[in-house]
Coordinates of C-alpha atoms and ligand atoms in Angstrom, one line a residue:
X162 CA 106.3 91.3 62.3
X163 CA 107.3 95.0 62.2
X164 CA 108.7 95.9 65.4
X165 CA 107.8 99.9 64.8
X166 CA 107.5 100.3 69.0
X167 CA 109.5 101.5 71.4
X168 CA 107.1 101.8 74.1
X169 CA 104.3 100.4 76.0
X170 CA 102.3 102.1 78.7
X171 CA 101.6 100.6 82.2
X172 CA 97.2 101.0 81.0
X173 CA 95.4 102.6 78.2
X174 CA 91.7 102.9 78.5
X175 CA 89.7 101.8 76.1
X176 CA 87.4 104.1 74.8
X177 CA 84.9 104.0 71.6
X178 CA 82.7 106.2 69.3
X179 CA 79.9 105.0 71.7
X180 CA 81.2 106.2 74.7
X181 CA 81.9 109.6 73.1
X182 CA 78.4 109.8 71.7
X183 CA 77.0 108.4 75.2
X184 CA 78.9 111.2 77.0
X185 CA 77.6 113.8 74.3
X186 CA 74.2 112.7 74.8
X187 CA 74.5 114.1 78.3
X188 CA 76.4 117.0 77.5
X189 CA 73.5 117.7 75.5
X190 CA 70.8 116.6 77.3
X191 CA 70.3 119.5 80.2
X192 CA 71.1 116.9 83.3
X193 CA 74.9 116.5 83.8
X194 CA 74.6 115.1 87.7
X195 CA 72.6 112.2 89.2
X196 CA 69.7 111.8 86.6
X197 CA 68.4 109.0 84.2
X198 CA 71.5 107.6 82.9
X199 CA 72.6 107.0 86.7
X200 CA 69.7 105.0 87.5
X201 CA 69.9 103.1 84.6
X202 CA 73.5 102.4 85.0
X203 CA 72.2 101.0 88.5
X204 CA 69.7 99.0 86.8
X205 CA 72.1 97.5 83.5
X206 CA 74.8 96.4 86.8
X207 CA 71.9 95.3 88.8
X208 CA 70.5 92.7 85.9
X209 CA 74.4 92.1 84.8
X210 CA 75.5 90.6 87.8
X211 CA 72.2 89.6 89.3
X212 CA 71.8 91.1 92.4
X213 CA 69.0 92.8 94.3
X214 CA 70.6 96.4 94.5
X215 CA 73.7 97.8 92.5
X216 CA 74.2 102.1 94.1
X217 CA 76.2 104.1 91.9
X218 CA 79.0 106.2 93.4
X219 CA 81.0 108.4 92.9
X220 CA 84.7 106.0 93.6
X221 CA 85.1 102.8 94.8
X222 CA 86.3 104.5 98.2
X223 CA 83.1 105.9 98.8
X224 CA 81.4 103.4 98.4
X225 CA 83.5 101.2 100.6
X226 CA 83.0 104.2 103.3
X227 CA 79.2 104.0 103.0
X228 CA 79.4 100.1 103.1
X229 CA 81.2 100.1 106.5
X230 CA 78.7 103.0 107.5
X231 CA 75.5 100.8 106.6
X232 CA 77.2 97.5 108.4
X233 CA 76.8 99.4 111.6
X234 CA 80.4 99.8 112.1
X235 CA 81.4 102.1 115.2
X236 CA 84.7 104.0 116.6
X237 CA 87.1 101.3 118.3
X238 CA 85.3 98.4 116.5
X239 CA 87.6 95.9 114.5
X240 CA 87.5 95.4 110.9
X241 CA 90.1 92.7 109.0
X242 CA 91.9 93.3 105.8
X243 CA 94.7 91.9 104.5
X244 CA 98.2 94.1 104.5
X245 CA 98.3 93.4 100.1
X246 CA 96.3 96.2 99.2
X247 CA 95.5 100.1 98.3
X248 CA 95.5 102.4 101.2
X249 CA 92.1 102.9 100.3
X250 CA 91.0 99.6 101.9
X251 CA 92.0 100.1 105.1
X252 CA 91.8 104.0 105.3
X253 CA 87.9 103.5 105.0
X254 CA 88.0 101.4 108.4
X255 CA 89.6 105.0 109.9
X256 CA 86.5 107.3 108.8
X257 CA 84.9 105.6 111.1
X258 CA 87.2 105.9 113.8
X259 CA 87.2 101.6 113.5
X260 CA 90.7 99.8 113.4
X261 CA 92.3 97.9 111.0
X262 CA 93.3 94.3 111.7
X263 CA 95.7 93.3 109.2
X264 CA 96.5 89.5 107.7
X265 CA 99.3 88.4 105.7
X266 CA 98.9 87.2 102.1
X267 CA 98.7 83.2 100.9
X268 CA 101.6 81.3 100.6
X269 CA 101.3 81.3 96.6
X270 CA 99.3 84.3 96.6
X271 CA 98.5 87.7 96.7
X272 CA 95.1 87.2 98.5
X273 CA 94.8 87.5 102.3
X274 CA 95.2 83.9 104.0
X275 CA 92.3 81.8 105.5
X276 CA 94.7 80.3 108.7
X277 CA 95.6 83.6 109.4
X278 CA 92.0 84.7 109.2
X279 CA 90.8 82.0 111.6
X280 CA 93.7 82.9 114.2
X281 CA 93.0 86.6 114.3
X282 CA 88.7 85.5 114.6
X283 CA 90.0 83.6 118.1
X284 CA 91.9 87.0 118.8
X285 CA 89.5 89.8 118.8
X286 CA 85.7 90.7 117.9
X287 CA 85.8 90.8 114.4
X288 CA 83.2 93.0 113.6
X289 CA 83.8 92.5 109.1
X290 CA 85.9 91.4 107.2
X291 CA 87.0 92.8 103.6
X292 CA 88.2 90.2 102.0
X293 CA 90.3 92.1 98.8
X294 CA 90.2 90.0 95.3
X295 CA 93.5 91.2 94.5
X296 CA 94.2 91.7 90.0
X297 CA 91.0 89.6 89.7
X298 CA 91.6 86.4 91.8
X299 CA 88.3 85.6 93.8
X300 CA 89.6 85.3 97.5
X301 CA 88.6 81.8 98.8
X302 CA 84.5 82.9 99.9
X303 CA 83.2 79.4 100.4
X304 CA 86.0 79.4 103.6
X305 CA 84.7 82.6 104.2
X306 CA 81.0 82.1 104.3
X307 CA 81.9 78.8 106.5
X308 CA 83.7 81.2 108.7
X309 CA 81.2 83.7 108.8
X310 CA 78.3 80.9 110.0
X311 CA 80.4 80.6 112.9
X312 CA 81.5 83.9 113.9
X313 CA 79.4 87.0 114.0
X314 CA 81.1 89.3 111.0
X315 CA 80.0 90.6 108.3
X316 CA 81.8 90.0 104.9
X317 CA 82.5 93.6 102.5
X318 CA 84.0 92.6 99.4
X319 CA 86.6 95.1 97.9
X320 CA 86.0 93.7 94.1
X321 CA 87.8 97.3 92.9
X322 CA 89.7 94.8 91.0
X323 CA 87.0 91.9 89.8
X324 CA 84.6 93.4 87.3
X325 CA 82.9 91.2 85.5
X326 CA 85.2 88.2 87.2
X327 CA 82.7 85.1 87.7
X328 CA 82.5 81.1 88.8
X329 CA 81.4 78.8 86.5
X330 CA 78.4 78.5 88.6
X331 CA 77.7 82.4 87.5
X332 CA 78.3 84.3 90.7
X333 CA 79.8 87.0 90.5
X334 CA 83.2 88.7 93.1
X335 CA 81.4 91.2 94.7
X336 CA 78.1 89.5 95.0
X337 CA 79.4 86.9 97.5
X338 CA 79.1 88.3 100.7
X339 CA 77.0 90.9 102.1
X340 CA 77.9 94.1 100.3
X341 CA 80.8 94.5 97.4
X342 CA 82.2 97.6 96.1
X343 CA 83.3 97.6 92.2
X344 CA 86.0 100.6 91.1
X345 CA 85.6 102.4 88.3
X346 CA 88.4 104.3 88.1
X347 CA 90.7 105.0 85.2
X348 CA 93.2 101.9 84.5
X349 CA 90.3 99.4 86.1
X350 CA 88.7 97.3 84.2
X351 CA 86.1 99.3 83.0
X352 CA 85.9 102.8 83.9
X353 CA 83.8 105.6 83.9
X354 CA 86.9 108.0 84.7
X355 CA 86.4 107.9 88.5
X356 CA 83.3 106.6 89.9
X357 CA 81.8 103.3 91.8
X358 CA 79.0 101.0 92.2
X359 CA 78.2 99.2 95.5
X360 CA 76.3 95.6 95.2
X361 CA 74.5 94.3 97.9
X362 CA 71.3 91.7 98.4
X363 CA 70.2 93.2 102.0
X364 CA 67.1 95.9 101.4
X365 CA 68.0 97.3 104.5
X366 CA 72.1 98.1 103.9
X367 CA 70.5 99.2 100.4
X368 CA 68.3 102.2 102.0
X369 CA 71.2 103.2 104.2
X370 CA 73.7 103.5 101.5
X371 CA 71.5 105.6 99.5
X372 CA 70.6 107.7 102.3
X373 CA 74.1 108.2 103.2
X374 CA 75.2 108.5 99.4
X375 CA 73.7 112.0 99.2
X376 CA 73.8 114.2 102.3
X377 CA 70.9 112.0 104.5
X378 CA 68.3 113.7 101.9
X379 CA 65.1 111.9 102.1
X380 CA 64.7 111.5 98.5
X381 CA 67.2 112.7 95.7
X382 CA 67.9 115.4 93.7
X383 CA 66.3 113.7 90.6
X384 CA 63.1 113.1 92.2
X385 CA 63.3 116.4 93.6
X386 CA 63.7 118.4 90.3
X387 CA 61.9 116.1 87.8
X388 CA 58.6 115.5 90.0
X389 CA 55.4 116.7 88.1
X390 CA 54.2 117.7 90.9
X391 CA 55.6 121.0 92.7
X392 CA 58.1 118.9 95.1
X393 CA 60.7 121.5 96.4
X394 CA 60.4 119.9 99.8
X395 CA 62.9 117.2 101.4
X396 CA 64.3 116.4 105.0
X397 CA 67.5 115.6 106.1
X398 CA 67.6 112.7 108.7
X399 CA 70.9 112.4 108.9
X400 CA 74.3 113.8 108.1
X401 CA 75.1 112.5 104.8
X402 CA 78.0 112.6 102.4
X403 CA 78.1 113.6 98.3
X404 CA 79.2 110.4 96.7
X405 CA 76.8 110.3 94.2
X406 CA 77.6 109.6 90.4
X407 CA 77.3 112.4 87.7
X408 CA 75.0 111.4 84.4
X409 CA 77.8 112.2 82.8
X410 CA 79.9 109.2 84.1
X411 CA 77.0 106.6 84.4
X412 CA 76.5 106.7 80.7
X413 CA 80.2 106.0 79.8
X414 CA 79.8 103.7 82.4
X415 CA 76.9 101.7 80.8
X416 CA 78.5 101.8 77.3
X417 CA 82.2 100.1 78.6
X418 CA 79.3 97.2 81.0
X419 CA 78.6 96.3 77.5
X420 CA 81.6 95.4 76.6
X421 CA 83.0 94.2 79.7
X422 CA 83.3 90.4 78.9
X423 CA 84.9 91.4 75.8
X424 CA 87.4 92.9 77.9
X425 CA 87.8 90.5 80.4
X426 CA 88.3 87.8 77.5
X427 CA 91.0 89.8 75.8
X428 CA 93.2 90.6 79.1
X429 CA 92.5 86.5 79.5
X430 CA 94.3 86.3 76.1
X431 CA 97.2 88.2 76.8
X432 CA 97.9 86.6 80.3
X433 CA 97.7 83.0 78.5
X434 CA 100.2 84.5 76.0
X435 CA 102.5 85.9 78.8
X436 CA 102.3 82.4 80.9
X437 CA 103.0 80.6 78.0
X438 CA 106.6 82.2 77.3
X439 CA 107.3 83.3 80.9
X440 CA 106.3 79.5 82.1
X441 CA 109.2 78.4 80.4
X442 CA 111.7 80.5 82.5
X443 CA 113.1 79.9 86.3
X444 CA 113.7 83.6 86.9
X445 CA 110.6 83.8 87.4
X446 CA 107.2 83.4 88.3
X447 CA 103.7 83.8 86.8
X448 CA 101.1 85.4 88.8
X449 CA 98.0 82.7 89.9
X450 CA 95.4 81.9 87.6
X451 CA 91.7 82.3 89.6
X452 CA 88.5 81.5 88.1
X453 CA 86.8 83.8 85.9
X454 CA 90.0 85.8 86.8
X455 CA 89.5 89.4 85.4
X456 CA 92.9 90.0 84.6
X457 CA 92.6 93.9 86.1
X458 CA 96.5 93.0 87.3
X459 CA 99.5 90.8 85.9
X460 CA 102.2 90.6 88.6
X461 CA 105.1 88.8 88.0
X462 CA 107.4 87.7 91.0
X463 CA 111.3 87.7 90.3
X464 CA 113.0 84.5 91.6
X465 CA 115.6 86.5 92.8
X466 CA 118.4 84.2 93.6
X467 CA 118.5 83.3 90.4
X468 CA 119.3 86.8 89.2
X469 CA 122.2 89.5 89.7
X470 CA 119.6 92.3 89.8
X471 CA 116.8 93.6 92.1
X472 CA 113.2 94.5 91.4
X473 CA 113.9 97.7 91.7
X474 CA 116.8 97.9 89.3
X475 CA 114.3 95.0 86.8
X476 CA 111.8 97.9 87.2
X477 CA 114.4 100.5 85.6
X478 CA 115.9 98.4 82.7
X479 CA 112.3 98.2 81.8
X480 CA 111.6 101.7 82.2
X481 CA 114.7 102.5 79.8
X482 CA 112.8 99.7 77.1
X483 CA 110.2 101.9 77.3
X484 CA 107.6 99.1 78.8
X485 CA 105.4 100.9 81.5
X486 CA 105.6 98.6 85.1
X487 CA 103.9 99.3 88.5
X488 CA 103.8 98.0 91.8
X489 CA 101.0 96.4 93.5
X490 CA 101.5 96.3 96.4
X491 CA 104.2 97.9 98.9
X492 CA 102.1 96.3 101.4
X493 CA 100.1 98.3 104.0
X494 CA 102.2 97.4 107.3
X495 CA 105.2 98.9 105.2
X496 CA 103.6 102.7 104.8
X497 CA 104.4 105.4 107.8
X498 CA 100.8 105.9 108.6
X499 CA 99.3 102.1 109.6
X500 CA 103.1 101.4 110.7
X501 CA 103.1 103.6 113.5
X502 CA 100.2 103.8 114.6
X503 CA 99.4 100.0 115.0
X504 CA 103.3 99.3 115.5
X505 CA 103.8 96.6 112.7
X506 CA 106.7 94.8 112.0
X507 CA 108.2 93.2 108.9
X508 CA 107.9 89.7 110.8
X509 CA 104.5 89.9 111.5
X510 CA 103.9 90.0 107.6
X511 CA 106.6 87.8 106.5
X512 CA 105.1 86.6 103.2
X513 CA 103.7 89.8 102.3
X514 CA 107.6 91.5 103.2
X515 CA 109.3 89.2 101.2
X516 CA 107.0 89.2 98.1
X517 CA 107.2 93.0 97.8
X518 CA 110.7 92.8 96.8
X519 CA 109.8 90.5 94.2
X520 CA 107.1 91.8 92.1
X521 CA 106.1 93.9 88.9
X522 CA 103.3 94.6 87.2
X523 CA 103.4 94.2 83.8
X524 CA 101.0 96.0 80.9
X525 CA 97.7 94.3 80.9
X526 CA 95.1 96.1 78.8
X527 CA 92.0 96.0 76.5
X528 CA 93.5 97.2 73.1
X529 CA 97.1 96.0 73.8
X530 CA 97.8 94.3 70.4
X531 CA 100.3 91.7 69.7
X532 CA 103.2 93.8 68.8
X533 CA 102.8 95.9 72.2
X534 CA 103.0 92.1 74.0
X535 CA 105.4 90.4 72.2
X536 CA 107.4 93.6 72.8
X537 CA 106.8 93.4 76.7
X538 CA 107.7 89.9 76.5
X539 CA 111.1 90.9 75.2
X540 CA 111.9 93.5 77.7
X541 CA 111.4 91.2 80.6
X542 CA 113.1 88.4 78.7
X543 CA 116.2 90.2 77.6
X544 CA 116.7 91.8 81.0
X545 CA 116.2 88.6 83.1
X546 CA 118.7 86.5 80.6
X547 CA 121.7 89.2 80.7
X548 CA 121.1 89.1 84.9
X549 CA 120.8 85.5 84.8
X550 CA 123.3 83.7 87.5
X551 CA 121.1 80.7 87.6
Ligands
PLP859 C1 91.4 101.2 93.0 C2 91.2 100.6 94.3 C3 90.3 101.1 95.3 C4 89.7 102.5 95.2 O1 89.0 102.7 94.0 P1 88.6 104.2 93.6 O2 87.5 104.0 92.7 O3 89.8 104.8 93.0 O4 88.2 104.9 94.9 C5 90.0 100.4 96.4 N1 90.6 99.2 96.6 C6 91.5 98.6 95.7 C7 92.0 97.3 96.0 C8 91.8 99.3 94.5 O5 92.7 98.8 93.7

């Protein structure tokens, strides 16, 4: 093998001759915003994943927003998320002037745990509950939908990380509870650059989110300019937002849906290959398998009592090796903002606490080949053997 590398990024999108002719289409075309390519996009995810209504967006965040906005969601209500997850998460509970109530993670985990779901339901009203499929492992929904037949919540699925992940049954994270909301930002696992798409089976929260997705207009742009009939008219009926999705996006976006399983069956590929030499080592761990898992993360978790070395000081060696790392997460309860204003405490997130100063993740991408893993492989080898106290 020729080791000619001396580097390997964090993420690398993958993008083809067909997404560059796709995009040039629409350069081309006269209709850069919200247009044809969008509703087809909407359509393409809509028969993918087969679910009633798929709304294009402009991020993941904004469609998390309108979500919460369409579940009825008011100032003071409660929302539950897990602590193990992008600020985004939890800052779209805040829009709304709702508040956050945050869960620790699973034991052997990284997804938020069901006992400590059912403790905080017998605490407060629970108004929804995001349930966050964190790096592609489908949080536990058949607990959840039990849950939910008890208690009156509503379940809002951040699946930013779980395109196309899927059961063997065929259902799809993000289609599992009453609305989901798929990312489509740059290092996901497809992308359109930034951009969204919200999923949901419920007419109703459909007409709301696309209401809300473009400033409360009673009908949008497209139909507005592209009408045969003189249609200059429109009402506002209430007071939207702009998180609609350019044309521009939506048709990268439907070239990379095409080739999303392809994707999803290569980062599969290169986990297997990472288990399968990392399996063998007590320094440490492999990150949970999940079904269908889409891969979108692979975090490792140093055993660190068998190692002279922290993960922060793991995290430079690597840097020096050139191999591109990342965090995911420095949990919620540990940033200034949620912190202070809902006065957590390390102990009240013990698992979550203790993991953060264990994990890395490693380079997991479409288009990684075998030199760029082995080479990973190395780095995180060579480093944990010289720190090895066993
Ligand atoms: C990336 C991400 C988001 C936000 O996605 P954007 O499209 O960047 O707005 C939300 N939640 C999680 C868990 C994410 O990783």
């Amino acid at each position: 093998m020729n080791q000619n590398i001396n580097s390997v990024p964090f993420a690398r999108p993958f993008i083809g001759e067909d997404e560059e002719a796709a995009v040039l289409n629409v350069l081309r075309s006269g209709w850069l915003t919200t247009g044809k390519q969008a509703i087809a996009f909407e359509k393409d995810m809509a028969s993918y994943i087969n679910c009633s209504h798929a709304i294009a967006v402009n991020s993941a965040t904004s469609g998390l927003h309108l979500a919460l906005k369409a579940l009825g969601i008011q100032p003071g209500d409660k929302v539950l998320t897990s602590v193990w997850t992008f600020t985004a998460t939890a800052e779209v509970i805040r829009y709304l002037d709702a508040d956050p109530v945050f869960v620790d993670i699973e034991p052997n985990g990284f997804n938020l745990a069901i006992d400590e779901v059912k403790t905080k339901l017998n605490e407060h009203d629970i108004k929804t509950i995001i349930p966050v499929h964190i790096g592609g492992v489908t949080c536990d929904m058949e607990q959840l939908t039990d849950l939910k037949a008890r208690h009156a919540f509503t379940i809002l699925e951040d699946a930013a990380h779980s395109f196309p992940c899927h059961n063997e049954k065929g259902q799809y994270a993000g289609n599992r509870g009453d609305i989901g909301v798929y990312s489509f930002y740059a290092n996901k696992t497809i992308t359109t650059g930034e951009g969204g798409m919200v999923i949901t089976n419920h007419d109703d929260i459909a007409e709301k989110i696309k209401l809300y997705r473009l400033h409360g207009i009673n009908k949008d742009a497209f139909n507005r300019y592209t009408d045969t009939k003189a249609n200059w008219e429109y009402d506002v009926t209430v007071p939207g937002y702009k998180y609609n999705l350019t044309d521009i996006a939506a048709a990268l976006g439907r070239v990379q849906l095409q080739k999303a399983e392809t994707f999803r069956q290569q980062r599969q590929s290169i986990a297997n290959q990472y288990n399968s030499v990392f399996d063998q080592y007590d320094f440490l761990t492999c990150p949970p398998n999940g079904e269908g898992n889409s891969w979108h993360l692979y975090a490792i978790k140093l055993n660190l009592s068998k190692l002279n070395i922290n993960r922060n000081d793991f995290i430079n060696k690597l840097k020096e090796a050139g191999v591109g790392t990342s965090v995911h997460y420095k949990p919620l309860h540990m940033m200034t903002y949620y912190r202070n204003k809902y006065g957590l405490k390390d102990t009240d997130f013990p698992r979550a606490t203790k993991a953060f100063e264990e994990i890395i993740s490693l380079p997991i991408f479409h288009g990684m080949d075998e030199e760029e893993v082995n080479y990973v492989i190395n780095s995180v080898l060579s480093i944990g053997k010289s720190h090895y106290k066993g």
